[in-house]
CSV table of C-alpha atoms in Angstrom, one decimal:
chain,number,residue,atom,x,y,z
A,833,UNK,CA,0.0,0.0,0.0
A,834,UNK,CA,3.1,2.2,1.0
A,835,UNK,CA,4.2,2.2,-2.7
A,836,UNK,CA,0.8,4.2,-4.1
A,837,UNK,CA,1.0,7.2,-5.1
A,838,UNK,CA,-1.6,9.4,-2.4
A,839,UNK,CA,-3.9,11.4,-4.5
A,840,UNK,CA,-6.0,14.4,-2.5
A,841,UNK,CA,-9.4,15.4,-4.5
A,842,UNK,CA,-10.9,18.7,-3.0
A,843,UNK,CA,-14.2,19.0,-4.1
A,844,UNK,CA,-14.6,15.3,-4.8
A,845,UNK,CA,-18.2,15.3,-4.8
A,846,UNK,CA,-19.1,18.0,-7.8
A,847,UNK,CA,-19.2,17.4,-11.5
A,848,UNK,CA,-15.6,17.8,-12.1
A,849,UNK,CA,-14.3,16.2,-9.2
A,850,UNK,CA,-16.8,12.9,-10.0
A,851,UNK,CA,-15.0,13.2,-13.4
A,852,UNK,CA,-11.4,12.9,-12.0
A,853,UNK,CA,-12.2,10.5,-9.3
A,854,UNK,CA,-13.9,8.1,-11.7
A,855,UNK,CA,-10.3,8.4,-14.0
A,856,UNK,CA,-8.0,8.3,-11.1
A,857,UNK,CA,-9.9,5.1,-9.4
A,858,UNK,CA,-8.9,2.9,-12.5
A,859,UNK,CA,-5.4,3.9,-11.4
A,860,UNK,CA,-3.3,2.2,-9.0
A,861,UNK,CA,-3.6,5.1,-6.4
A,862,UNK,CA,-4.9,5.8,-2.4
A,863,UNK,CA,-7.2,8.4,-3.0
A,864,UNK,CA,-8.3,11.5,-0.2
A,865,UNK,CA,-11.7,12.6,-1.0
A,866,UNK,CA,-12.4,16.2,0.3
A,867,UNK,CA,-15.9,17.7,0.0
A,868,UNK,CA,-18.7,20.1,2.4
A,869,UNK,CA,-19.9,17.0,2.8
A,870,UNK,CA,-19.4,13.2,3.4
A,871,UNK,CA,-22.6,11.6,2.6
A,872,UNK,CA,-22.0,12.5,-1.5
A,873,UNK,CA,-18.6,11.5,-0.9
A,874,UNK,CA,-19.4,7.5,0.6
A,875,UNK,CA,-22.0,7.7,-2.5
A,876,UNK,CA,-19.6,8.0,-5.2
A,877,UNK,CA,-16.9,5.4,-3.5
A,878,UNK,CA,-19.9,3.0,-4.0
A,879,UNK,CA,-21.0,4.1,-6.8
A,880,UNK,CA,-17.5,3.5,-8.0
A,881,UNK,CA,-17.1,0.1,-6.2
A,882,UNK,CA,-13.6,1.5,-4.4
A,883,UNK,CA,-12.1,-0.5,-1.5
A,884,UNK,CA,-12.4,1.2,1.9
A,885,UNK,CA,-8.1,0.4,2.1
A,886,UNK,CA,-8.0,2.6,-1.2
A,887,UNK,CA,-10.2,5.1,0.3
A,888,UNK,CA,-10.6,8.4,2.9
A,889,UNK,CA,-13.8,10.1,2.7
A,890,UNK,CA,-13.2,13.7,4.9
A,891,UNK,CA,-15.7,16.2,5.4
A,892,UNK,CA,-14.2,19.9,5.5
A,893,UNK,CA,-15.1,23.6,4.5
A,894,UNK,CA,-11.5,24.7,3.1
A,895,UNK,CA,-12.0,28.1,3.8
A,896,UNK,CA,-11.7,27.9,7.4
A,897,UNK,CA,-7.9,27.2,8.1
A,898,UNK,CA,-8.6,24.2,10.6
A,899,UNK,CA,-10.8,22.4,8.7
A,900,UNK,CA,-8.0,22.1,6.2
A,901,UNK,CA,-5.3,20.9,8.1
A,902,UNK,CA,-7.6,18.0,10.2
A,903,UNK,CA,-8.8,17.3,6.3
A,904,UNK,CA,-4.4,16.7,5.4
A,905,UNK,CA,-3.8,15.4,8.9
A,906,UNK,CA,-6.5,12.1,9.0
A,907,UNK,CA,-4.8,11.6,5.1
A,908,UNK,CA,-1.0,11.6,7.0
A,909,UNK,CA,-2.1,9.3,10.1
A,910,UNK,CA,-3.9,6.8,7.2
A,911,UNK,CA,-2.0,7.0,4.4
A,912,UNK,CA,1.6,8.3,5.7
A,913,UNK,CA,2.1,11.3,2.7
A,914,UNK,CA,0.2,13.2,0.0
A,915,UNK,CA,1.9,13.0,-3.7
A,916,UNK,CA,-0.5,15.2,-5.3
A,917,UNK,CA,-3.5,17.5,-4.1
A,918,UNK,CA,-6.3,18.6,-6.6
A,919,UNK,CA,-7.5,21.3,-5.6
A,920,UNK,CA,-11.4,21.3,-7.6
A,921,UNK,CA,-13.0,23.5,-5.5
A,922,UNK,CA,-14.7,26.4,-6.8
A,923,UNK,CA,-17.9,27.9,-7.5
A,924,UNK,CA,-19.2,30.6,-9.9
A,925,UNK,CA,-21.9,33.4,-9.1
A,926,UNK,CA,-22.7,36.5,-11.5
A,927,UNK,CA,-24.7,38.8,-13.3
A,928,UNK,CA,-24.5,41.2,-11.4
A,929,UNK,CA,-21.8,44.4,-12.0
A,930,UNK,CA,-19.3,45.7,-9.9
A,931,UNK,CA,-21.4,49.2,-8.1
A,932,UNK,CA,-24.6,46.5,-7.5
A,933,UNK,CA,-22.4,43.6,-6.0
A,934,UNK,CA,-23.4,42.5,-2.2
A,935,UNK,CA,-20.5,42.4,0.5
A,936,UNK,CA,-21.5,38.6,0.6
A,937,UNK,CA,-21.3,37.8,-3.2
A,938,UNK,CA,-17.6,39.5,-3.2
A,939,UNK,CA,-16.2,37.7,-0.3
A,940,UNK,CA,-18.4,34.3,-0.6
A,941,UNK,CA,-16.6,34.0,-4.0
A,942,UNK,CA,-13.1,35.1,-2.4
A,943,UNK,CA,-13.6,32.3,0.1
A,944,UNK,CA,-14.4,29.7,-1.9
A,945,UNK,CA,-12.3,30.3,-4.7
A,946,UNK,CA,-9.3,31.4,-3.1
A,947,UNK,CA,-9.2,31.3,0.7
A,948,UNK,CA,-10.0,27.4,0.7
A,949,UNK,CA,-7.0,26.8,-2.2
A,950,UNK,CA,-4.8,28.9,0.6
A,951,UNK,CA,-5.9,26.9,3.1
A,952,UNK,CA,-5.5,23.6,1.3
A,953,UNK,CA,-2.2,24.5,-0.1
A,954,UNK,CA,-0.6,25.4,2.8
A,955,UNK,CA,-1.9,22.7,5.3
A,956,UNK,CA,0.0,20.0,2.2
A,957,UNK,CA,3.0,22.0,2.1
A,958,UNK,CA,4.9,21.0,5.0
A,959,UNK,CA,4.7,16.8,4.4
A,960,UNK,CA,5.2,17.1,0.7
A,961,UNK,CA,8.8,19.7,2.0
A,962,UNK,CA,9.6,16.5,3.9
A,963,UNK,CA,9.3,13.8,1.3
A,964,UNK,CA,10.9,16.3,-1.1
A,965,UNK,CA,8.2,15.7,-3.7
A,966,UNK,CA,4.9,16.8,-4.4
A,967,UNK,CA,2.1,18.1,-7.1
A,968,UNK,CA,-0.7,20.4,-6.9
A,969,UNK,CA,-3.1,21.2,-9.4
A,970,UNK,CA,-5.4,24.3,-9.2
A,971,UNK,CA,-8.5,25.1,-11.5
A,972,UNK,CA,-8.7,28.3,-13.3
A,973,UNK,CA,-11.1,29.9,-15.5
A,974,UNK,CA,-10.9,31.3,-18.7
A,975,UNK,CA,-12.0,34.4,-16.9
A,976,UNK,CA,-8.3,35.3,-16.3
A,977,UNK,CA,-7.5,35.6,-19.6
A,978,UNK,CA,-10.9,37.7,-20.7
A,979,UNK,CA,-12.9,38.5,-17.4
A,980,UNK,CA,-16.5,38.6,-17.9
A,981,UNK,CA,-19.3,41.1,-17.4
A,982,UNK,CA,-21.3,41.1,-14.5
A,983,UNK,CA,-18.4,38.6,-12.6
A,984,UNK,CA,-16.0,40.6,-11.1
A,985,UNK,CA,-15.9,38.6,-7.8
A,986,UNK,CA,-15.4,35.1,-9.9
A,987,UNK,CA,-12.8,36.8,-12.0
A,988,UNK,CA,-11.0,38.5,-9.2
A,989,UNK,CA,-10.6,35.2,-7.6
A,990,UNK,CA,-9.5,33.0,-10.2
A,991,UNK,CA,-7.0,35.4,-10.9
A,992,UNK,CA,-5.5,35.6,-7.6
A,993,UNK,CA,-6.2,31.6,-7.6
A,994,UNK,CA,-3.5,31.8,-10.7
A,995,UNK,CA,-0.7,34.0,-8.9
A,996,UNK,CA,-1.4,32.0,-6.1
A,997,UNK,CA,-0.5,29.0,-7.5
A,998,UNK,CA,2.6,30.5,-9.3
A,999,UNK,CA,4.0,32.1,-6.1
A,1000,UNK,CA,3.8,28.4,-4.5
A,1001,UNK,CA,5.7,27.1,-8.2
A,1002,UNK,CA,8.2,30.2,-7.9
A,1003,UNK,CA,8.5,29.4,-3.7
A,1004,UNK,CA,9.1,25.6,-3.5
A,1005,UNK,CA,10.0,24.2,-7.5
A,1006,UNK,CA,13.6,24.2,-6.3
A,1007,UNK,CA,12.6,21.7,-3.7
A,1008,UNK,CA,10.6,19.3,-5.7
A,1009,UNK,CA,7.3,20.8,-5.5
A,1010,UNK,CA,5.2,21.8,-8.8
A,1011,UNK,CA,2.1,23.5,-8.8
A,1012,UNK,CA,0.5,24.3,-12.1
A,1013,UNK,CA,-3.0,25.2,-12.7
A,1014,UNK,CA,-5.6,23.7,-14.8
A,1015,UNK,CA,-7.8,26.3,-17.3
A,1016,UNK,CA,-10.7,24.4,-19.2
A,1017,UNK,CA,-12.7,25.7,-22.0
């Protein structure tokens, strides 16, 4: 079991992070599957058929700091290290321009899109520094490259979500850790 690769999925339980679990559970991998909640989590490793040794289901809201790092710590004491976190989480809210824009909308977005990825990243930092080795894989937008209308709060944070992830490449790529982010469209 040692010799598996330890894959962390935030946001395991929404469309995209159904999509990557289903690929990665044809692979020969111990997977940490990180959502708001467990119950769509335990759905889809039976839906998939995956072996409870293969498996950690962990309940957590990213963007509270603590959450994070009890979420990294229960994959440490079972699995021993994380290779690789996938960081899926993110959410998209809009129509609405910049003067009209709700304290909530501006920093729910911020939190979600951003705060938990801070969170996340930083709680795997410190095991993957002591193995020497480690991924992590954000998820942009398109919106960085041409922000929309009417999105300023999902544009701001997938923007910061892209310097973020390049301050952690330009920080700790000497010592063996990538981090790269993902833009579909």
């Amino acid at each position: 079991m040692m010799d598996r690769r330890v894959i962390v999925i935030t946001g395991a339980s929404g469309g995209l992070g159904q999509a990557v679990v289903q690929g990665f559970a044809r692979e020969d991998v111990l997977l940490a599957l990180v959502s708001r909640r467990i119950e769509p989590l335990e759905d889809l490793v039976r839906a998939l058929a995956l072996t409870q040794e293969r498996v950690l289901c962990s309940a957590a809201d990213l963007s509270k700091r603590m959450e994070a790092e009890q979420a990294l710590r229960a994959v440490l004491d079972r699995f021993g290290r994380i290779d690789c976190l996938l960081h899926l989480v993110g959410t998209w809210h809009g129509n609405v321009a910049v003067a009209d824009l709700a304290d909530d909308d501006w920093y729910g977005m911020l939190e979600t899109n951003l705060h938990a990825a801070f969170n996340i990243i930083r709680a795997a930092l410190p095991a993957m520094l002591e193995q020497g080795w480690g991924r992590i894989v954000t998820v942009g937008s398109r919106a960085i490259e041409r922000p929309g209308s009417g999105q300023a709060p999902y544009n701001v944070s997938k923007a910061a979500l892209l310097a973020l992830t390049r301050s952690v490449a330009a920080d700790y790529g000497a010592q063996g850790i990538r981090a790269n982010m993902i833009l579909p469209g």
